[in-house]
Coordinates of C-alpha atoms in Angstrom, one line a residue:
Chain A
M1325 CA -19.7 21.7 -3.8
R1326 CA -21.8 18.8 -2.9
T1327 CA -23.5 18.8 0.5
E1328 CA -24.1 15.1 1.1
P1329 CA -21.4 13.6 3.2
V1330 CA -18.4 12.0 1.6
L1331 CA -18.1 9.7 4.5
Q1332 CA -20.6 8.2 6.8
V1333 CA -19.6 6.0 9.6
Q1334 CA -22.2 4.7 12.0
A1335 CA -21.6 2.7 15.2
L1336 CA -18.5 1.1 13.7
V1337 CA -16.9 -1.7 15.7
K1338 CA -13.7 -3.5 14.7
R1339 CA -11.9 -6.1 16.9
Y1340 CA -8.6 -7.9 16.5
G1341 CA -8.7 -11.0 18.5
G1342 CA -9.8 -9.8 22.0
K1343 CA -8.7 -6.2 21.4
T1344 CA -11.3 -3.6 20.3
A1345 CA -9.7 -1.3 18.0
V1346 CA -12.8 0.7 17.0
D1347 CA -15.6 0.9 19.5
G1348 CA -18.8 2.2 18.3
L1349 CA -17.3 5.1 16.2
D1350 CA -19.5 7.6 14.5
L1351 CA -18.1 10.0 11.9
V1352 CA -19.5 12.1 9.2
A1353 CA -17.2 13.9 6.8
R1354 CA -18.4 16.4 4.2
A1355 CA -16.7 17.8 1.2
G1356 CA -13.4 19.5 1.9
V1357 CA -10.4 18.4 4.1
T1358 CA -11.3 16.4 7.2
A1359 CA -8.4 15.6 9.5
V1360 CA -8.5 12.7 11.7
L1361 CA -6.4 13.1 14.9
G1362 CA -5.7 10.7 17.7
P1363 CA -2.9 9.1 19.8
N1364 CA -1.1 6.0 18.5
G1365 CA -3.5 3.1 18.8
A1366 CA -6.6 5.2 19.0
G1367 CA -8.2 3.5 16.0
K1368 CA -7.5 6.1 13.3
T1369 CA -5.8 3.7 10.7
T1370 CA -8.3 0.9 11.3
T1371 CA -11.3 3.4 10.7
V1372 CA -9.6 4.8 7.5
E1373 CA -8.8 1.3 6.3
T1374 CA -12.3 0.2 6.9
C1375 CA -13.4 3.1 4.7
E1376 CA -11.0 2.1 1.9
G1377 CA -12.4 -1.4 2.0
Y1378 CA -9.5 -3.2 3.5
R1379 CA -11.4 -4.4 6.5
K1380 CA -14.8 -5.6 7.1
P1381 CA -16.6 -4.0 10.0
D1382 CA -17.5 -6.4 12.9
S1383 CA -20.7 -4.3 13.1
G1384 CA -22.0 -0.8 12.1
T1385 CA -22.1 0.7 8.7
V1386 CA -19.7 2.6 6.5
R1387 CA -20.5 4.5 3.5
V1388 CA -18.0 6.2 1.3
L1389 CA -19.4 8.5 -1.5
G1390 CA -22.6 6.7 -0.6
L1391 CA -21.2 3.2 -1.3
D1392 CA -20.4 0.2 0.8
P1393 CA -16.6 -0.1 0.5
V1394 CA -16.7 -4.0 0.8
R1395 CA -19.7 -4.9 -1.2
Q1396 CA -19.5 -2.0 -3.8
S1397 CA -15.7 -2.0 -3.9
G1398 CA -15.6 -2.2 -7.7
E1399 CA -17.7 0.9 -8.1
L1400 CA -15.9 2.8 -5.3
R1401 CA -12.2 2.1 -6.1
P1402 CA -11.8 4.1 -9.2
R1403 CA -13.4 7.1 -7.4
I1404 CA -11.0 7.2 -4.4
G1405 CA -7.2 7.5 -4.1
V1406 CA -5.3 5.9 -1.4
M1407 CA -2.0 6.9 0.1
L1408 CA -0.8 4.1 2.6
Q1409 CA 1.4 4.9 5.6
S1410 CA 4.3 3.3 3.9
G1411 CA 5.2 0.9 1.1
G1412 CA 2.9 0.0 -1.7
V1413 CA 5.5 0.1 -4.5
Y1414 CA 7.4 -2.8 -6.3
S1415 CA 10.9 -2.5 -4.7
G1416 CA 12.5 -2.7 -8.1
A1417 CA 10.3 -0.1 -9.8
R1418 CA 11.3 3.4 -10.6
A1419 CA 9.3 6.3 -9.4
D1420 CA 8.0 7.4 -12.9
E1421 CA 7.5 3.8 -13.9
M1422 CA 5.1 3.1 -10.8
L1423 CA 3.3 6.4 -11.2
R1424 CA 2.7 5.8 -15.0
H1425 CA 1.5 2.3 -14.1
V1426 CA -1.1 3.5 -11.8
A1427 CA -2.2 6.2 -14.2
R1428 CA -2.7 3.4 -16.7
L1429 CA -5.2 1.7 -14.4
H1430 CA -7.5 5.0 -14.7
A1431 CA -9.6 6.2 -17.5
H1432 CA -8.7 10.0 -17.3
P1433 CA -5.4 10.2 -15.4
L1434 CA -3.5 13.5 -14.7
D1435 CA -0.5 14.4 -16.9
V1436 CA 2.2 12.3 -15.2
D1437 CA 5.1 14.3 -16.2
A1438 CA 3.6 17.5 -14.8
L1439 CA 2.8 15.7 -11.5
I1440 CA 6.4 14.3 -11.4
E1441 CA 7.6 17.8 -11.9
R1442 CA 5.3 19.3 -9.3
L1443 CA 6.3 16.9 -6.5
G1444 CA 9.9 17.0 -7.4
L1445 CA 9.9 13.3 -8.3
D1446 CA 12.2 14.1 -11.2
S1447 CA 15.0 14.0 -8.9
C1448 CA 14.5 10.2 -8.4
G1449 CA 15.9 9.6 -11.8
R1450 CA 16.4 6.0 -12.6
T1451 CA 16.7 5.0 -9.0
T1452 CA 14.5 2.1 -7.9
Y1453 CA 11.9 2.4 -5.0
R1454 CA 14.0 0.7 -2.3
R1455 CA 16.8 3.2 -2.8
L1456 CA 14.7 6.3 -2.8
S1457 CA 14.9 8.5 0.3
G1458 CA 11.9 8.4 2.7
G1459 CA 10.8 11.7 1.4
Q1460 CA 10.8 10.7 -2.1
Q1461 CA 8.9 7.5 -1.3
Q1462 CA 6.2 9.5 0.5
R1463 CA 5.8 11.9 -2.4
L1464 CA 5.5 9.1 -4.7
A1465 CA 2.8 7.6 -2.6
L1466 CA 1.0 11.0 -2.7
A1467 CA 1.2 11.2 -6.5
M1468 CA -0.1 7.7 -6.8
A1469 CA -3.2 8.7 -4.7
V1470 CA -4.0 11.6 -6.9
V1471 CA -3.0 10.6 -10.4
G1472 CA -6.4 9.0 -11.2
R1473 CA -8.3 12.2 -10.6
P1474 CA -10.4 10.9 -7.6
E1475 CA -13.3 12.5 -5.8
L1476 CA -12.0 11.4 -2.5
V1477 CA -8.5 10.9 -1.3
F1478 CA -7.3 9.3 1.9
L1479 CA -3.9 10.3 3.0
D1480 CA -2.5 8.4 6.1
E1481 CA 0.2 10.7 7.7
P1482 CA 1.3 12.2 4.4
T1483 CA 3.9 14.5 5.8
A1484 CA 5.5 12.1 8.4
G1485 CA 9.2 12.5 8.4
L1486 CA 9.3 15.0 5.6
D1487 CA 11.7 18.0 5.3
P1488 CA 10.1 21.4 5.5
Q1489 CA 10.2 22.1 1.8
A1490 CA 8.5 18.7 1.0
R1491 CA 6.0 19.3 3.8
R1492 CA 5.0 22.7 2.1
A1493 CA 4.7 21.1 -1.4
T1494 CA 2.5 18.5 0.1
W1495 CA 0.3 21.1 1.8
D1496 CA 0.0 23.2 -1.4
L1497 CA -1.1 20.2 -3.2
I1498 CA -3.8 19.4 -0.7
R1499 CA -5.0 23.0 -0.8
D1500 CA -5.2 22.7 -4.7
L1501 CA -7.1 19.5 -4.3
R1502 CA -9.5 21.1 -2.0
S1503 CA -10.2 24.2 -4.3
D1504 CA -10.7 21.9 -7.3
G1505 CA -13.4 20.1 -5.3
V1506 CA -11.5 16.9 -4.3
S1507 CA -12.3 15.9 -0.7
V1508 CA -9.5 14.7 1.6
I1509 CA -9.4 12.5 4.6
L1510 CA -6.1 13.2 6.3
T1511 CA -4.8 11.4 9.3
T1512 CA -1.9 13.2 11.0
H1513 CA 0.0 13.6 14.3
Y1514 CA 0.8 17.3 13.3
M1515 CA -1.6 19.6 14.9
D1516 CA -0.3 22.5 12.8
E1517 CA -1.1 20.5 9.7
A1518 CA -4.7 20.0 10.7
E1519 CA -5.0 23.8 11.7
Q1520 CA -3.6 24.8 8.4
L1521 CA -5.5 22.5 6.1
A1522 CA -8.6 21.2 7.5
D1523 CA -12.1 22.5 7.3
D1524 CA -13.1 19.9 9.9
V1525 CA -11.2 18.0 12.6
A1526 CA -12.2 14.8 14.3
I1527 CA -10.4 13.6 17.4
I1528 CA -10.4 9.9 18.0
D1529 CA -9.4 8.2 21.1
A1530 CA -9.9 4.7 22.4
G1531 CA -11.8 3.7 19.3
R1532 CA -14.4 6.6 19.3
V1533 CA -14.7 10.2 18.1
I1534 CA -14.5 12.3 21.2
A1535 CA -14.7 15.8 19.5
Q1536 CA -15.4 17.2 16.2
G1537 CA -15.6 20.6 14.6
S1538 CA -13.7 23.2 12.6
P1539 CA -10.2 24.0 14.2
E1540 CA -11.6 27.3 15.3
E1541 CA -14.7 25.6 17.0
L1542 CA -12.4 23.3 18.8
C1543 CA -10.1 25.9 19.9
R1544 CA -12.8 28.2 21.1
G1545 CA -14.8 25.7 22.8
G1546 CA -13.8 23.9 26.1
A1547 CA -11.0 25.5 27.9
E1548 CA -10.6 29.1 29.0
N1549 CA -8.0 31.3 27.4
T1550 CA -5.3 33.5 28.9
L1551 CA -4.6 37.1 28.6
R1552 CA -1.2 38.5 29.9
F1553 CA 0.3 42.0 30.2
T1554 CA 3.1 43.6 32.0
G1555 CA 2.8 46.9 34.1
R1556 CA 4.3 48.5 37.1
P1557 CA 4.6 46.0 40.0
G1558 CA 2.1 45.8 42.9
L1559 CA -1.1 46.8 41.1
D1560 CA -4.3 46.2 43.0
V1561 CA -5.3 42.8 41.5
G1562 CA -8.5 42.8 43.9
S1563 CA -9.9 45.9 42.1
L1564 CA -9.1 44.3 38.8
L1565 CA -10.9 41.3 39.7
K1566 CA -14.0 43.3 40.7
A1567 CA -14.1 44.8 37.2
L1568 CA -13.8 41.4 35.5
P1569 CA -16.7 39.0 34.9
A1570 CA -17.3 36.6 37.8
D1571 CA -15.7 33.4 36.3
C1572 CA -12.3 35.2 35.6
T1573 CA -9.3 35.0 37.8
A1574 CA -6.4 37.4 38.0
A1575 CA -3.0 37.2 39.5
E1576 CA 0.5 38.9 39.6
L1577 CA 2.7 35.9 38.8
T1578 CA 6.0 37.7 39.2
P1579 CA 6.5 41.4 40.0
G1580 CA 5.0 43.4 37.2
S1581 CA 3.7 40.4 35.2
Y1582 CA -0.1 39.8 35.3
R1583 CA -2.4 37.0 34.1
V1584 CA -6.1 37.0 33.5
V1585 CA -7.7 33.6 33.0
G1586 CA -11.2 33.4 31.6
K1587 CA -13.3 33.6 28.4
V1588 CA -11.1 35.9 26.5
D1589 CA -13.3 38.0 24.1
P1590 CA -13.1 41.6 22.8
Q1591 CA -15.4 42.7 25.8
L1592 CA -12.8 41.2 28.3
L1593 CA -9.9 42.9 26.5
A1594 CA -11.7 46.1 26.6
T1595 CA -12.5 45.8 30.4
V1596 CA -8.9 45.2 31.2
T1597 CA -7.5 48.0 29.1
S1598 CA -10.1 50.5 30.6
W1599 CA -9.2 49.3 34.1
C1600 CA -5.5 50.0 33.3
A1601 CA -6.6 53.5 31.8
Q1602 CA -8.3 54.4 35.0
H1603 CA -5.4 53.3 37.2
G1604 CA -2.8 55.0 34.9
V1605 CA -1.2 51.8 33.9
M1606 CA 0.5 51.4 30.6
P1607 CA -0.1 47.7 30.0
D1608 CA 3.0 46.6 28.0
R1609 CA 3.3 43.5 26.2
I1610 CA -0.4 42.7 26.3
S1611 CA -1.0 39.5 24.8
V1612 CA -3.9 36.9 24.3
E1613 CA -3.0 33.3 24.2
R1614 CA -5.5 31.4 22.3
H1615 CA -5.6 27.6 22.7
T1616 CA -3.9 25.8 20.0
L1617 CA -5.4 22.6 18.6
E1618 CA -2.4 20.9 20.4
D1619 CA -3.7 22.1 23.8
V1620 CA -7.2 21.0 23.0
F1621 CA -5.9 17.6 21.9
L1622 CA -3.8 17.0 24.9
E1623 CA -6.7 18.3 27.1
L1624 CA -9.1 15.6 25.7
T1625 CA -6.7 12.7 25.1
G1626 CA -4.5 13.2 28.3
K1627 CA -0.9 13.8 28.5
E1628 CA 0.4 10.2 29.4
L1629 CA 2.4 8.3 26.8
R1630 CA 0.5 5.8 24.6
A1631 CA 1.6 2.6 23.2
Chain B
M984 CA -4.8 14.2 -20.0
T985 CA -4.7 17.6 -18.3
A986 CA -1.9 19.9 -17.5
V987 CA -0.9 20.1 -13.8
G988 CA -0.8 23.8 -12.6
T989 CA 0.8 25.2 -9.5
G990 CA -1.7 27.9 -8.5
S991 CA -4.8 27.2 -6.5
G992 CA -8.1 26.3 -8.2
T993 CA -6.6 25.7 -11.6
G994 CA -9.0 23.1 -12.4
T995 CA -6.2 20.5 -12.9
Y996 CA -7.5 18.1 -10.1
V997 CA -11.2 18.5 -10.7
P998 CA -12.3 15.0 -10.3
K999 CA -12.8 12.8 -13.3
P1000 CA -12.7 9.3 -11.9
G1001 CA -12.9 6.1 -13.9
A1002 CA -11.3 2.7 -14.3
A1003 CA -9.3 2.0 -17.4
P1004 CA -10.9 -0.7 -19.6
L1005 CA -10.2 -4.2 -18.0
P1006 CA -8.1 -5.6 -20.7
R1007 CA -5.8 -2.5 -20.7
M1008 CA -5.4 -2.7 -17.0
I1009 CA -4.6 -6.5 -17.0
A1010 CA -2.1 -5.8 -19.9
A1011 CA -0.5 -3.0 -18.1
Q1012 CA -0.3 -5.0 -14.8
A1013 CA 1.2 -8.0 -16.7
A1014 CA 3.8 -5.9 -18.5
L1015 CA 4.9 -4.2 -15.2
E1016 CA 5.2 -7.7 -13.5
T1017 CA 7.2 -9.1 -16.3
K1018 CA 9.4 -6.1 -16.3
M1019 CA 10.1 -6.3 -12.6
L1020 CA 10.9 -10.1 -13.0
L1021 CA 13.4 -9.6 -15.8
R1022 CA 15.0 -6.8 -14.0
N1023 CA 15.7 -8.9 -10.8
G1024 CA 19.1 -10.5 -10.8
E1025 CA 18.2 -13.4 -8.4
Q1026 CA 15.0 -14.2 -10.4
L1027 CA 17.1 -14.4 -13.7
L1028 CA 19.6 -16.6 -11.9
L1029 CA 16.7 -19.1 -11.1
T1030 CA 14.8 -18.9 -14.2
V1031 CA 17.5 -18.5 -16.8
V1032 CA 21.0 -19.1 -15.7
I1033 CA 20.6 -22.2 -13.5
P1034 CA 18.5 -24.2 -16.1
T1035 CA 20.7 -23.1 -19.0
L1036 CA 23.9 -24.1 -17.0
L1037 CA 22.5 -27.5 -16.1
L1038 CA 21.4 -28.3 -19.6
V1039 CA 24.8 -27.5 -21.2
L1040 CA 26.8 -29.0 -18.4
F1041 CA 25.0 -32.3 -18.0
S1042 CA 24.4 -32.7 -21.8
S1043 CA 28.2 -32.2 -22.5
V1044 CA 29.9 -33.9 -19.3
D1045 CA 28.9 -37.4 -18.4
I1046 CA 28.1 -36.9 -14.8
V1047 CA 24.7 -38.6 -14.4
D1048 CA 24.0 -41.8 -16.2
T1049 CA 20.8 -40.9 -18.1
G1050 CA 20.3 -44.2 -19.7
S1051 CA 20.6 -45.1 -23.3
G1052 CA 20.5 -42.5 -26.0
E1053 CA 21.8 -39.0 -26.2
A1054 CA 22.0 -37.2 -22.8
V1055 CA 20.3 -34.1 -24.1
D1056 CA 17.2 -36.1 -25.1
F1057 CA 16.8 -37.1 -21.5
L1058 CA 17.8 -33.8 -20.1
A1059 CA 15.8 -31.3 -22.3
P1060 CA 12.3 -32.3 -21.1
G1061 CA 13.5 -32.3 -17.4
I1062 CA 15.0 -28.8 -17.9
L1063 CA 11.9 -27.5 -19.4
A1064 CA 10.0 -28.9 -16.4
L1065 CA 12.6 -27.1 -14.1
A1066 CA 12.1 -23.9 -16.2
V1067 CA 8.3 -24.0 -15.5
M1068 CA 8.9 -24.7 -11.7
S1069 CA 11.4 -21.9 -11.5
T1070 CA 9.0 -19.3 -12.9
A1071 CA 5.6 -20.5 -11.8
F1072 CA 6.5 -21.7 -8.3
T1073 CA 9.9 -20.4 -7.0
G1074 CA 10.0 -17.0 -8.7
Q1075 CA 6.3 -16.2 -8.2
A1076 CA 6.4 -17.3 -4.6
I1077 CA 9.3 -15.0 -3.8
A1078 CA 8.0 -12.1 -5.8
T1079 CA 4.5 -12.2 -4.5
G1080 CA 5.7 -12.8 -1.0
F1081 CA 7.7 -9.6 -1.1
E1082 CA 5.0 -7.6 -2.9
R1083 CA 2.7 -8.7 0.0
R1084 CA 5.4 -7.8 2.7
Y1085 CA 5.9 -4.3 1.1
G1086 CA 2.2 -3.4 0.7
V1087 CA 2.1 -3.7 -3.1
L1088 CA -0.7 -6.0 -3.1
K1089 CA -2.6 -3.9 -0.5
R1090 CA -2.1 -0.7 -2.6
L1091 CA -3.1 -2.5 -5.7
A1092 CA -6.2 -3.8 -4.0
S1093 CA -7.5 -0.2 -3.6
S1094 CA -6.8 0.5 -7.4
P1095 CA -9.4 0.1 -10.0
L1096 CA -7.9 -3.3 -10.9
P1097 CA -9.9 -6.1 -9.4
R1098 CA -8.1 -8.8 -7.4
W1099 CA -8.9 -11.5 -10.0
G1100 CA -7.4 -9.0 -12.7
L1101 CA -4.2 -8.8 -10.7
M1102 CA -4.1 -12.6 -10.5
T1103 CA -4.8 -12.8 -14.2
A1104 CA -1.9 -10.5 -14.9
K1105 CA 0.5 -12.5 -12.7
T1106 CA -0.5 -15.6 -14.7
V1107 CA 0.1 -13.8 -18.0
S1108 CA 3.4 -12.6 -16.9
V1109 CA 4.3 -16.2 -15.8
L1110 CA 3.4 -17.5 -19.1
V1111 CA 5.3 -14.7 -21.0
T1112 CA 8.4 -15.5 -19.0
E1113 CA 7.9 -19.3 -19.7
V1114 CA 7.6 -18.7 -23.4
L1115 CA 10.9 -16.7 -23.4
Q1116 CA 12.6 -19.5 -21.2
I1117 CA 11.3 -22.2 -23.4
A1118 CA 12.5 -20.4 -26.6
L1119 CA 16.0 -20.0 -25.2
L1120 CA 16.2 -23.5 -23.7
T1121 CA 15.0 -25.3 -26.7
G1122 CA 17.3 -23.3 -28.9
I1123 CA 20.2 -24.3 -26.7
A1124 CA 18.9 -28.0 -26.7
F1125 CA 18.7 -28.1 -30.5
A1126 CA 22.3 -26.7 -30.7
L1127 CA 23.3 -29.6 -28.4
G1128 CA 21.8 -32.1 -30.7
W1129 CA 18.2 -32.5 -29.3
S1130 CA 15.7 -34.5 -31.4
P1131 CA 12.3 -34.2 -29.8
H1132 CA 9.3 -36.3 -30.9
G1133 CA 5.6 -36.4 -30.0
N1134 CA 2.6 -34.4 -30.1
P1135 CA 3.1 -30.6 -29.4
L1136 CA -0.5 -30.3 -28.1
A1137 CA 0.3 -32.9 -25.3
V1138 CA 3.5 -31.0 -24.5
L1139 CA 1.5 -27.8 -24.3
L1140 CA -1.3 -29.3 -22.1
L1141 CA 1.6 -30.6 -19.8
L1142 CA 3.2 -27.2 -19.6
L1143 CA -0.1 -25.4 -18.8
L1144 CA -1.3 -27.8 -16.2
G1145 CA 2.2 -27.8 -14.7
T1146 CA 2.1 -24.0 -14.6
A1147 CA -1.3 -24.1 -12.9
A1148 CA 0.0 -26.6 -10.2
F1149 CA 3.2 -24.8 -9.5
S1150 CA 1.4 -21.3 -9.5
G1151 CA -1.2 -22.6 -6.9
L1152 CA 1.5 -23.9 -4.7
G1153 CA 3.7 -20.8 -5.1
L1154 CA 0.9 -18.5 -4.3
L1155 CA -0.3 -20.5 -1.3
M1156 CA 3.2 -20.1 0.2
A1157 CA 3.4 -16.4 -0.7
G1158 CA 0.0 -15.7 0.8
T1159 CA 0.4 -17.5 4.1
L1160 CA 4.1 -17.4 5.1
K1161 CA 6.3 -14.4 5.9
A1162 CA 8.3 -13.0 3.0
E1163 CA 11.6 -14.2 4.4
A1164 CA 10.3 -17.8 5.1
T1165 CA 8.9 -17.9 1.6
L1166 CA 12.3 -16.8 0.1
A1167 CA 14.0 -19.7 2.1
A1168 CA 11.4 -22.3 1.6
A1169 CA 10.9 -21.7 -2.0
N1170 CA 14.7 -22.0 -2.7
L1171 CA 15.0 -25.1 -0.7
V1172 CA 11.9 -26.7 -2.3
F1173 CA 13.5 -25.8 -5.8
L1174 CA 16.8 -27.4 -4.7
L1175 CA 15.1 -30.5 -3.4
L1176 CA 12.8 -31.0 -6.4
L1177 CA 15.7 -30.3 -8.7
V1178 CA 17.6 -33.3 -7.3
G1179 CA 14.7 -35.6 -6.3
G1180 CA 12.1 -34.7 -9.0
G1181 CA 13.6 -36.7 -12.0
V1182 CA 14.8 -33.4 -13.6
I1183 CA 18.4 -34.3 -14.2
V1184 CA 18.7 -37.5 -12.2
P1185 CA 16.4 -40.4 -13.5
L1186 CA 13.9 -41.5 -10.7
D1187 CA 15.0 -45.0 -11.2
K1188 CA 18.3 -44.2 -9.5
F1189 CA 16.3 -43.9 -6.3
P1190 CA 15.2 -46.9 -4.1
S1191 CA 11.9 -48.3 -5.4
G1192 CA 9.9 -47.2 -2.4
A1193 CA 11.2 -43.7 -2.8
Q1194 CA 10.4 -43.8 -6.5
D1195 CA 6.8 -44.4 -5.9
V1196 CA 6.5 -41.2 -3.7
L1197 CA 8.8 -39.1 -5.7
G1198 CA 6.9 -39.9 -8.9
L1199 CA 3.8 -38.1 -7.4
L1200 CA 5.6 -34.8 -7.0
P1201 CA 4.5 -32.1 -9.6
V1202 CA 7.9 -31.6 -11.1
S1203 CA 8.3 -35.4 -11.5
A1204 CA 5.0 -35.7 -13.1
L1205 CA 5.8 -32.8 -15.4
S1206 CA 9.3 -34.0 -16.3
D1207 CA 8.2 -37.7 -16.8
G1208 CA 5.2 -36.7 -19.0
L1209 CA 7.4 -34.3 -21.1
R1210 CA 10.0 -37.1 -21.4
D1211 CA 7.4 -39.8 -22.5
V1212 CA 6.2 -37.4 -25.2
L1213 CA 9.5 -35.7 -26.3
Q1214 CA 11.9 -38.4 -25.8
H1215 CA 9.9 -41.6 -26.5
G1216 CA 7.1 -40.1 -28.7
A1217 CA 4.4 -41.4 -26.5
G1218 CA 0.8 -40.3 -26.8
T1219 CA -1.0 -38.3 -24.2
P1220 CA 0.4 -39.1 -20.7
W1221 CA -2.8 -39.2 -18.9
G1222 CA -1.3 -40.5 -15.7
D1223 CA 1.1 -37.5 -15.3
L1224 CA -1.6 -35.1 -16.5
G1225 CA -3.9 -36.5 -13.7
I1226 CA -1.3 -35.9 -11.1
L1227 CA -0.6 -32.3 -12.3
A1228 CA -4.3 -31.7 -12.3
V1229 CA -4.7 -32.9 -8.8
W1230 CA -1.9 -30.6 -7.6
A1231 CA -3.5 -27.7 -9.6
V1232 CA -6.8 -28.1 -8.1
V1233 CA -5.7 -28.7 -4.6
G1234 CA -3.1 -25.9 -4.7
L1235 CA -5.2 -23.2 -6.3
A1236 CA -8.1 -24.0 -4.1
A1237 CA -5.9 -23.8 -1.0
A1238 CA -4.3 -20.5 -2.2
G1239 CA -7.8 -19.1 -2.8
R1240 CA -8.9 -20.1 0.7
W1241 CA -5.9 -19.0 2.6
F1242 CA -4.1 -16.4 0.7
R1243 CA -3.8 -13.2 2.8
W1244 CA -3.3 -9.8 0.9
E1245 CA -1.3 -8.2 3.8

């Protein structure tokens, strides 16, 4: 796999009228799957569309596969695949017709029939685009993004509104793209999607990247985790606290139900269980609650509703 | 082409990017655009049904006084001008307006097809449609007893300049207005120019002040020029060609300047 970045965004600024959509954003994406997360209006789509060459930066630089998406657009376009959030197809075109058309614009396209079958688009039959279901329209847009055998694919909310089967099919395709060496830039509102698919996650808010790392790194860093167990009521929490590292807290939430908050690692787990052993306590239902990406996301971007 | 597997790491998707050769891309795009147009019922009504009905109706029933000679000799050139307007202006404006609205232009802008390639394909598609229209309408006109005169090259020049003028105006409308506004305005303009552009009603039926203004409209210039050549066997109608050329330059330049892709 190549090591140079597929995407390099430096100090990108993009304003619409008086509103600053992207405010000095830096982002480096390497080969693999990079998920771009952020609340509505955070600047995700503007950033991605600048990388796709649709918008000219007000300031800052953008390089995609080492190329300037505006000035070297002709060189770049055959090498990328784009899935828009919606639309992009003639309302009177059939799914297979449109996909075959996009394939014809490329020198070495995928086998269209096989791709149609794989994404279940054969069910569209002779129906024209405007009468396809939302899920069929999404899958067609995905197929159009990959049919030209690009090096880098931009997928803007590829599974929004899909049923679970179609969602799985999309995920499987993204995994296959990744293992065949296609890089993917994925914007999504689904945290599980990012956790499942992404090598790297960038969280954008108010036009800047506020956190970036692998899903594991993001979940591990920052907030503390929680360990819970049940035992007989009225255990000496003070004595447990003494056994624990200084920055931990412990409490009996309801009779017989205990919670330890702190940096939960194997050492902490061993400390708790050995304290239980010393006190003749059988810690039933011992569980470690790791932070999910969603926790991290909400912690970083706040819980209030966005536009 | 490569088979698409379902397992992981099959090699199916290993990148092999590349644009198709430019002529192939433009041909594919033009073929698709033409197919979309011929499949669209409203477009066919505008480009085929209305011109055909007008030609047949007004040639066989004496509704409008078309002056001396056979009615079809007056009407056929006007209907040809109408056909050009219906495809290059009305049809193209409406189709392009909705393509812009539904993100088709945007999606194609990130494909290997360059923007000028898309515009070339649109022009090819318009010309192909016009050839089909003209074949049909001249066939009907001949059946109605039409006897055209004049230099075919002058006719071709008029049709091409007329197409350029109407395309510029149609694309200007499609690229600046909302799709619904384009739909309404393009149909309204079609209707107004049909009545006031010398297509079926001779311009000399209008008051003389109005005649001077109406004569400067692109459809008037086109139908007048075609009539001079085809009905009266005149030489190259430079005045009408000049009017069309001005409209073409202004329209295409304005479209190039203000056309928005999304």
